[in-house]
The first five atom37 places (N, CA, C, CB, O) and aatype in JSON, in Angstrom:
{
  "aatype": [20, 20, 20, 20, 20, 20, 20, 20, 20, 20, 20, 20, 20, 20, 20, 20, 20, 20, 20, 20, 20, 20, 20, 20, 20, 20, 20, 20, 20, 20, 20, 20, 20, 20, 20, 20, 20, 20, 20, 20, 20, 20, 20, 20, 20, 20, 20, 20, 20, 20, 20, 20, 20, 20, 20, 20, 20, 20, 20, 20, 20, 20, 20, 20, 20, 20, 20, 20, 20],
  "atom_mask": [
    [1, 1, 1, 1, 1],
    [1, 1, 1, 1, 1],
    [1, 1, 1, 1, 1],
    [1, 1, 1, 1, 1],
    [1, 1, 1, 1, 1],
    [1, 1, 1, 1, 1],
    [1, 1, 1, 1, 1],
    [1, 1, 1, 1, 1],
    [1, 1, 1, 1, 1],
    [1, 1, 1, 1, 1],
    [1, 1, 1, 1, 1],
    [1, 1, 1, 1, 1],
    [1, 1, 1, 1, 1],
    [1, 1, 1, 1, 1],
    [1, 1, 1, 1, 1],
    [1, 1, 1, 1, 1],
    [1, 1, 1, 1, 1],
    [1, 1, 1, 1, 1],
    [1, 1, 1, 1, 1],
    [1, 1, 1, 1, 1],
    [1, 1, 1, 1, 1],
    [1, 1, 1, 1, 1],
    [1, 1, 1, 1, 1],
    [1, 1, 1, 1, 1],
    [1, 1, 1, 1, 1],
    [1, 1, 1, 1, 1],
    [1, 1, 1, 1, 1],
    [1, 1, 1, 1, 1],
    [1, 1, 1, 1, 1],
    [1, 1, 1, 1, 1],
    [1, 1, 1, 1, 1],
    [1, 1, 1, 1, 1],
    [1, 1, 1, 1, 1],
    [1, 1, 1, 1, 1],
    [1, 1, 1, 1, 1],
    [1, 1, 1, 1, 1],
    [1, 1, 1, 1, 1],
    [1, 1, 1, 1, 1],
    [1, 1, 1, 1, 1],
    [1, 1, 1, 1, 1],
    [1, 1, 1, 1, 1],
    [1, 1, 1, 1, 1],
    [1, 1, 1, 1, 1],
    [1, 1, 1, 1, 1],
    [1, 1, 1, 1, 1],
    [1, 1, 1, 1, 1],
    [1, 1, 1, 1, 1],
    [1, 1, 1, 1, 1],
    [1, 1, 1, 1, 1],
    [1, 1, 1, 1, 1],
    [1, 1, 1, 1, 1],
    [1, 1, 1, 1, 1],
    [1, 1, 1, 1, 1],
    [1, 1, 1, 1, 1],
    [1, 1, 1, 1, 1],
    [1, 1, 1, 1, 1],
    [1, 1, 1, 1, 1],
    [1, 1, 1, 1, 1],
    [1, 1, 1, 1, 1],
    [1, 1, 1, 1, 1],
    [1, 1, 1, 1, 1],
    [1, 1, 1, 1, 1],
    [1, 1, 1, 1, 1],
    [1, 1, 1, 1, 1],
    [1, 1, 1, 1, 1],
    [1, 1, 1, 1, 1],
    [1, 1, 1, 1, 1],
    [1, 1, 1, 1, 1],
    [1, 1, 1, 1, 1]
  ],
  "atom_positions": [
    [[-13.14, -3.67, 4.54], [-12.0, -3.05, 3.88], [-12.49, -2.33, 2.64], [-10.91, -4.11, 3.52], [-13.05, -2.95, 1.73]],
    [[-12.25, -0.88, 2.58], [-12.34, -0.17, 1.46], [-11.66, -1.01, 0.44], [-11.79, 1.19, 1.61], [-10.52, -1.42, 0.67]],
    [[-12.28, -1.3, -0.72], [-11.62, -1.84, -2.13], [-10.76, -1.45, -3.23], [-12.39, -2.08, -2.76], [-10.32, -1.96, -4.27]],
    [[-10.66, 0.04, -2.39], [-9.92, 0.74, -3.84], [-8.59, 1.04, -2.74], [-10.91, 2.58, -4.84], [-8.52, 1.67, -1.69]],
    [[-7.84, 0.45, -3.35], [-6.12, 1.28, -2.79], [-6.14, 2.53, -2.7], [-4.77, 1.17, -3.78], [-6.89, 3.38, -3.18]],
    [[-4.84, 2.57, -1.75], [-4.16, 4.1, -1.55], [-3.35, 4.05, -2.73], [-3.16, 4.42, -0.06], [-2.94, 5.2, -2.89]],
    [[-2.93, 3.37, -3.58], [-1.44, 3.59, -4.47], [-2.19, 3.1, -5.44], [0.18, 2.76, -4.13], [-3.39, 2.87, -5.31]],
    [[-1.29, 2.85, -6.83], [-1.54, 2.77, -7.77], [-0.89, 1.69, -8.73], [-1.48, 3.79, -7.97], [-1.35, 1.07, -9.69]],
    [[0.59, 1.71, -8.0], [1.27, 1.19, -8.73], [2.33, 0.78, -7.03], [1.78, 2.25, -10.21], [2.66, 1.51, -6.09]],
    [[2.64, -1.25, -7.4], [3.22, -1.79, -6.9], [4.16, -1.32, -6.04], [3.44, -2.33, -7.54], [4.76, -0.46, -6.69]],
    [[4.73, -1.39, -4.78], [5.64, -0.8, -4.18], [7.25, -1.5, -4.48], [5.14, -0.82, -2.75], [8.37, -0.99, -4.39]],
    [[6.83, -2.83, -4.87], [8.05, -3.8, -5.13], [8.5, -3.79, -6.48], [7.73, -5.24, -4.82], [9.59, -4.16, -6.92]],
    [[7.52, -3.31, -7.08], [7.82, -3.88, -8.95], [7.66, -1.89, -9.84], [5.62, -5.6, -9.82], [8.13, -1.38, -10.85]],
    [[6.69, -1.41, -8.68], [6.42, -0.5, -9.86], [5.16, -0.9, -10.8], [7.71, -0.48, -10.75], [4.25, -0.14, -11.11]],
    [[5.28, -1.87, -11.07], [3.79, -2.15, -12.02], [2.31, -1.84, -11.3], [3.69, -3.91, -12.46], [2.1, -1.37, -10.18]],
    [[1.43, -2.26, -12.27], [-0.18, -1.85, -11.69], [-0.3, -2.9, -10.86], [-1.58, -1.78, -12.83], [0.18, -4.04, -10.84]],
    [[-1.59, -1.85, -9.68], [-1.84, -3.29, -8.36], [-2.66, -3.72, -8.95], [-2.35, -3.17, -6.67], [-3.02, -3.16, -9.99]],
    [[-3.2, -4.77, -8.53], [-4.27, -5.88, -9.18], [-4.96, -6.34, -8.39], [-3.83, -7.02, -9.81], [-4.57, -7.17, -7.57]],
    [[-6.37, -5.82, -8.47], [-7.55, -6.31, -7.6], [-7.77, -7.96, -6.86], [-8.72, -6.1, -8.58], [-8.84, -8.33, -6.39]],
    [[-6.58, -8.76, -6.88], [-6.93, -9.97, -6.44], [-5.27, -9.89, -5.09], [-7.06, -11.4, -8.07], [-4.73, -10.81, -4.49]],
    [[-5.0, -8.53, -5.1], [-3.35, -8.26, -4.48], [-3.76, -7.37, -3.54], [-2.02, -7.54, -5.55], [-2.91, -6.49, -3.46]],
    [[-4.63, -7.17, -2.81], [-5.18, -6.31, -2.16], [-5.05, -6.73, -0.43], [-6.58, -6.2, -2.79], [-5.24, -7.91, -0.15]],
    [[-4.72, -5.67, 0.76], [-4.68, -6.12, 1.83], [-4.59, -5.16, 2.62], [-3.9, -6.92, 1.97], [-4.77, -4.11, 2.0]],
    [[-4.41, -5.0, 3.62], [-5.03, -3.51, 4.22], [-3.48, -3.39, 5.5], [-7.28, -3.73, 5.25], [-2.83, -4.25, 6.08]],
    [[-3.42, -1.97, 5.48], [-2.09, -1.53, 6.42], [-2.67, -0.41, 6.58], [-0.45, -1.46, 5.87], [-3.34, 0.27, 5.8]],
    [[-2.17, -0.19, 8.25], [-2.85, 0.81, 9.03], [-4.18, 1.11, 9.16], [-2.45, 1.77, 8.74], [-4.36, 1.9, 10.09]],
    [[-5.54, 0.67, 8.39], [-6.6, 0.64, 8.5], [-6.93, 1.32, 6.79], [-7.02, 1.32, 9.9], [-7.98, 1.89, 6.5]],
    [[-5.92, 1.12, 5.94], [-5.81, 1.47, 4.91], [-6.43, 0.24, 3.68], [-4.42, 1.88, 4.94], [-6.94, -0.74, 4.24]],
    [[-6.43, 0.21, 2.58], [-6.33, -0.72, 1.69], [-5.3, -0.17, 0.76], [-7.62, -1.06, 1.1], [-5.24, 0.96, 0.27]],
    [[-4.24, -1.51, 0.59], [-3.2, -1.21, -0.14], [-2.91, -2.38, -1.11], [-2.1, -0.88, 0.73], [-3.26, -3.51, -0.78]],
    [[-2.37, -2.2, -2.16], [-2.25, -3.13, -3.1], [-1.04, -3.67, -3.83], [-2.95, -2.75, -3.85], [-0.43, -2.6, -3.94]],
    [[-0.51, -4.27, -4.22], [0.51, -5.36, -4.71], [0.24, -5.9, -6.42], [0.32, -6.78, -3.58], [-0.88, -6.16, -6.86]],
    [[1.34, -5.97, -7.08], [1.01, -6.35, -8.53], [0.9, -7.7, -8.65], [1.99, -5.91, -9.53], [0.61, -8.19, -9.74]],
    [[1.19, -8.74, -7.2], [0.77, -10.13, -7.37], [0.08, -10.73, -5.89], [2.18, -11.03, -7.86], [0.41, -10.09, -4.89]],
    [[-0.62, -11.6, -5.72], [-0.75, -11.87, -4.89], [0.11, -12.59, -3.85], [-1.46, -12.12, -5.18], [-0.38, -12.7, -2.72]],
    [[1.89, -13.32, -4.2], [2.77, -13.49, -3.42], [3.2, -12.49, -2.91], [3.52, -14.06, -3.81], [3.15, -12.71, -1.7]],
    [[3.54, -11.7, -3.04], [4.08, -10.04, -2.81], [2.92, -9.74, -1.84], [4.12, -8.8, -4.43], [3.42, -9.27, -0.81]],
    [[1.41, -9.81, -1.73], [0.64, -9.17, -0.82], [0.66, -10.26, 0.45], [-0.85, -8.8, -1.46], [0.51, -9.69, 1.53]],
    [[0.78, -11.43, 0.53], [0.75, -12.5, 1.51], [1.74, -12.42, 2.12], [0.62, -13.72, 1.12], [1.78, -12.82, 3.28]],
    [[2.82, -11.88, 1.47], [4.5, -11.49, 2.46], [4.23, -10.61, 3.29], [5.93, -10.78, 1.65], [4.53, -10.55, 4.49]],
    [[3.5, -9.74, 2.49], [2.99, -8.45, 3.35], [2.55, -8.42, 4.68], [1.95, -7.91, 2.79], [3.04, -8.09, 5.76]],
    [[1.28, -8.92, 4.21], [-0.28, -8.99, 5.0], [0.71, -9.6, 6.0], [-1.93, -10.06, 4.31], [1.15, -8.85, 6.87]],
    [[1.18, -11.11, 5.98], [1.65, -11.8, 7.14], [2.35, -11.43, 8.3], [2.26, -12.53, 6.78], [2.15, -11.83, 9.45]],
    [[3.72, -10.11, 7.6], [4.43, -9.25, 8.66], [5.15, -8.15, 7.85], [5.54, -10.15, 9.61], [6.15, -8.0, 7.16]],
    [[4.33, -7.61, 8.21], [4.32, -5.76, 7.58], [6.06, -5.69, 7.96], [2.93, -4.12, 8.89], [6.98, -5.56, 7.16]],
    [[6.15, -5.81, 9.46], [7.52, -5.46, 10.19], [8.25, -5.53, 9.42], [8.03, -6.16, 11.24], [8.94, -4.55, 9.14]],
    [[8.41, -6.91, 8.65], [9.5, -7.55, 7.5], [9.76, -6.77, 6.3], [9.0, -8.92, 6.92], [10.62, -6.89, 5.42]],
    [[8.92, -6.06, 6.46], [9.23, -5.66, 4.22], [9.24, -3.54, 5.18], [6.42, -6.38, 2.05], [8.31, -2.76, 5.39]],
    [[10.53, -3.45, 5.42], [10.31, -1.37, 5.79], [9.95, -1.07, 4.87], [11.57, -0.15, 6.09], [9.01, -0.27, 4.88]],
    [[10.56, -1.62, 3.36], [10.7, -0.58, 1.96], [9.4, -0.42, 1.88], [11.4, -1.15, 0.4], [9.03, 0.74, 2.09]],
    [[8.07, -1.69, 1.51], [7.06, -1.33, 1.41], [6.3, -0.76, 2.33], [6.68, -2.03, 1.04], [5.32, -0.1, 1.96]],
    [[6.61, -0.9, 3.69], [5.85, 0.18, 5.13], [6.18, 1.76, 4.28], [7.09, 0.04, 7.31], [5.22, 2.45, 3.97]],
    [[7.6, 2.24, 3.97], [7.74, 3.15, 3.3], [7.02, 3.93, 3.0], [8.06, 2.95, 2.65], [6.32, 4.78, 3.55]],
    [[7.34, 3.44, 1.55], [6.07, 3.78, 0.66], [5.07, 4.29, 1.0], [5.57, 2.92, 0.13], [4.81, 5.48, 0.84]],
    [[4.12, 3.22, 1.68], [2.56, 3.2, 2.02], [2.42, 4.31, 2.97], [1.97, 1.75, 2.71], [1.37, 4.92, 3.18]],
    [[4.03, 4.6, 3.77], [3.44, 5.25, 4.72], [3.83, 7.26, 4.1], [4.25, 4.53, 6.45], [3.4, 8.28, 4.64]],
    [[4.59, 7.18, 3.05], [4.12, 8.43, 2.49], [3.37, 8.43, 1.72], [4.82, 9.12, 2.05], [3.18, 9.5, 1.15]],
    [[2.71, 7.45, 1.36], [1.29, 8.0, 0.48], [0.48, 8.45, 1.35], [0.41, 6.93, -0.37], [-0.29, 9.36, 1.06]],
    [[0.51, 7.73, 2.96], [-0.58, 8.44, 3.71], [0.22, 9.48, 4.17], [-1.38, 7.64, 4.89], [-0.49, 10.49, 4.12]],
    [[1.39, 9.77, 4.62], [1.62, 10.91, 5.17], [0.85, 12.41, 3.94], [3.46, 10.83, 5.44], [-0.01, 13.28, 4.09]],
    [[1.78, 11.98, 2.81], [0.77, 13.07, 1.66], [-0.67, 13.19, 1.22], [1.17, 12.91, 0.4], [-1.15, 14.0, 0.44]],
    [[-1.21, 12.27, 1.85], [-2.33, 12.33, 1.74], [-3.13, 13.24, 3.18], [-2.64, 10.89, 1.47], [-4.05, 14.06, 3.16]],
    [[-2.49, 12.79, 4.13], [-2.65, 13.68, 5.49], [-2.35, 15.42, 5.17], [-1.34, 13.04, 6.76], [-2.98, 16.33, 5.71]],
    [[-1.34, 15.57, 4.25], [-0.82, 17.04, 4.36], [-2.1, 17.65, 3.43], [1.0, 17.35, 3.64], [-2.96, 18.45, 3.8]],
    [[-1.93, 16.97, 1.99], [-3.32, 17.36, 1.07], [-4.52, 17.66, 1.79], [-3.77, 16.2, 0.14], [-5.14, 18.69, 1.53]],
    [[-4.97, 16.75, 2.76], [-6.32, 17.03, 3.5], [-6.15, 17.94, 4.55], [-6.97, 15.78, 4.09], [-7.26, 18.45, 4.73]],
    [[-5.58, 18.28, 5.12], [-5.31, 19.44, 5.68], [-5.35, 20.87, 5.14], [-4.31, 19.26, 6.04], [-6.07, 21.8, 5.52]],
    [[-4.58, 20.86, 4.35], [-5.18, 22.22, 3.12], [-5.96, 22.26, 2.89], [-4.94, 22.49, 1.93], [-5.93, 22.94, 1.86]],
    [[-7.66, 21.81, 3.22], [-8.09, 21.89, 2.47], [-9.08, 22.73, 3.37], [-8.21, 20.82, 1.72], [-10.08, 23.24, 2.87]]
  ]
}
């Protein structure tokens, strides 16, 4: 697993992710401002859409960015 997130900031809180909140979606590494919040995750993505969301327009914009290029 790449170590550095796609995001920056928490999908649940908004605050900074924190290197011990780290867990990977879609073949991604993504991050969480606590580590309860990433174990909800990790366990069943299905469960939490809001955070699939998110994660999944950071990669969609990240797909469009690399394309332009």
């Amino acid at each position: 697993m790449n170590s550095k997130p796609i995001n920056k900031f928490c999908p649940r809180s908004g605050k900074d992710v924190r290197e011990d909140s780290l867990t990977t979606y879609r073949g991604n590494t993504v991050g969480f401002c606590n580590p309860q919040c990433c174990k909800e995750f990790a366990a069943d993505p299905e469960a939490c859409p809001s955070d699939r969301a998110y994660f999944d327009t950071l990669l969609k914009e990240y797909e469009l960015a690399t394309d332009l290029d």
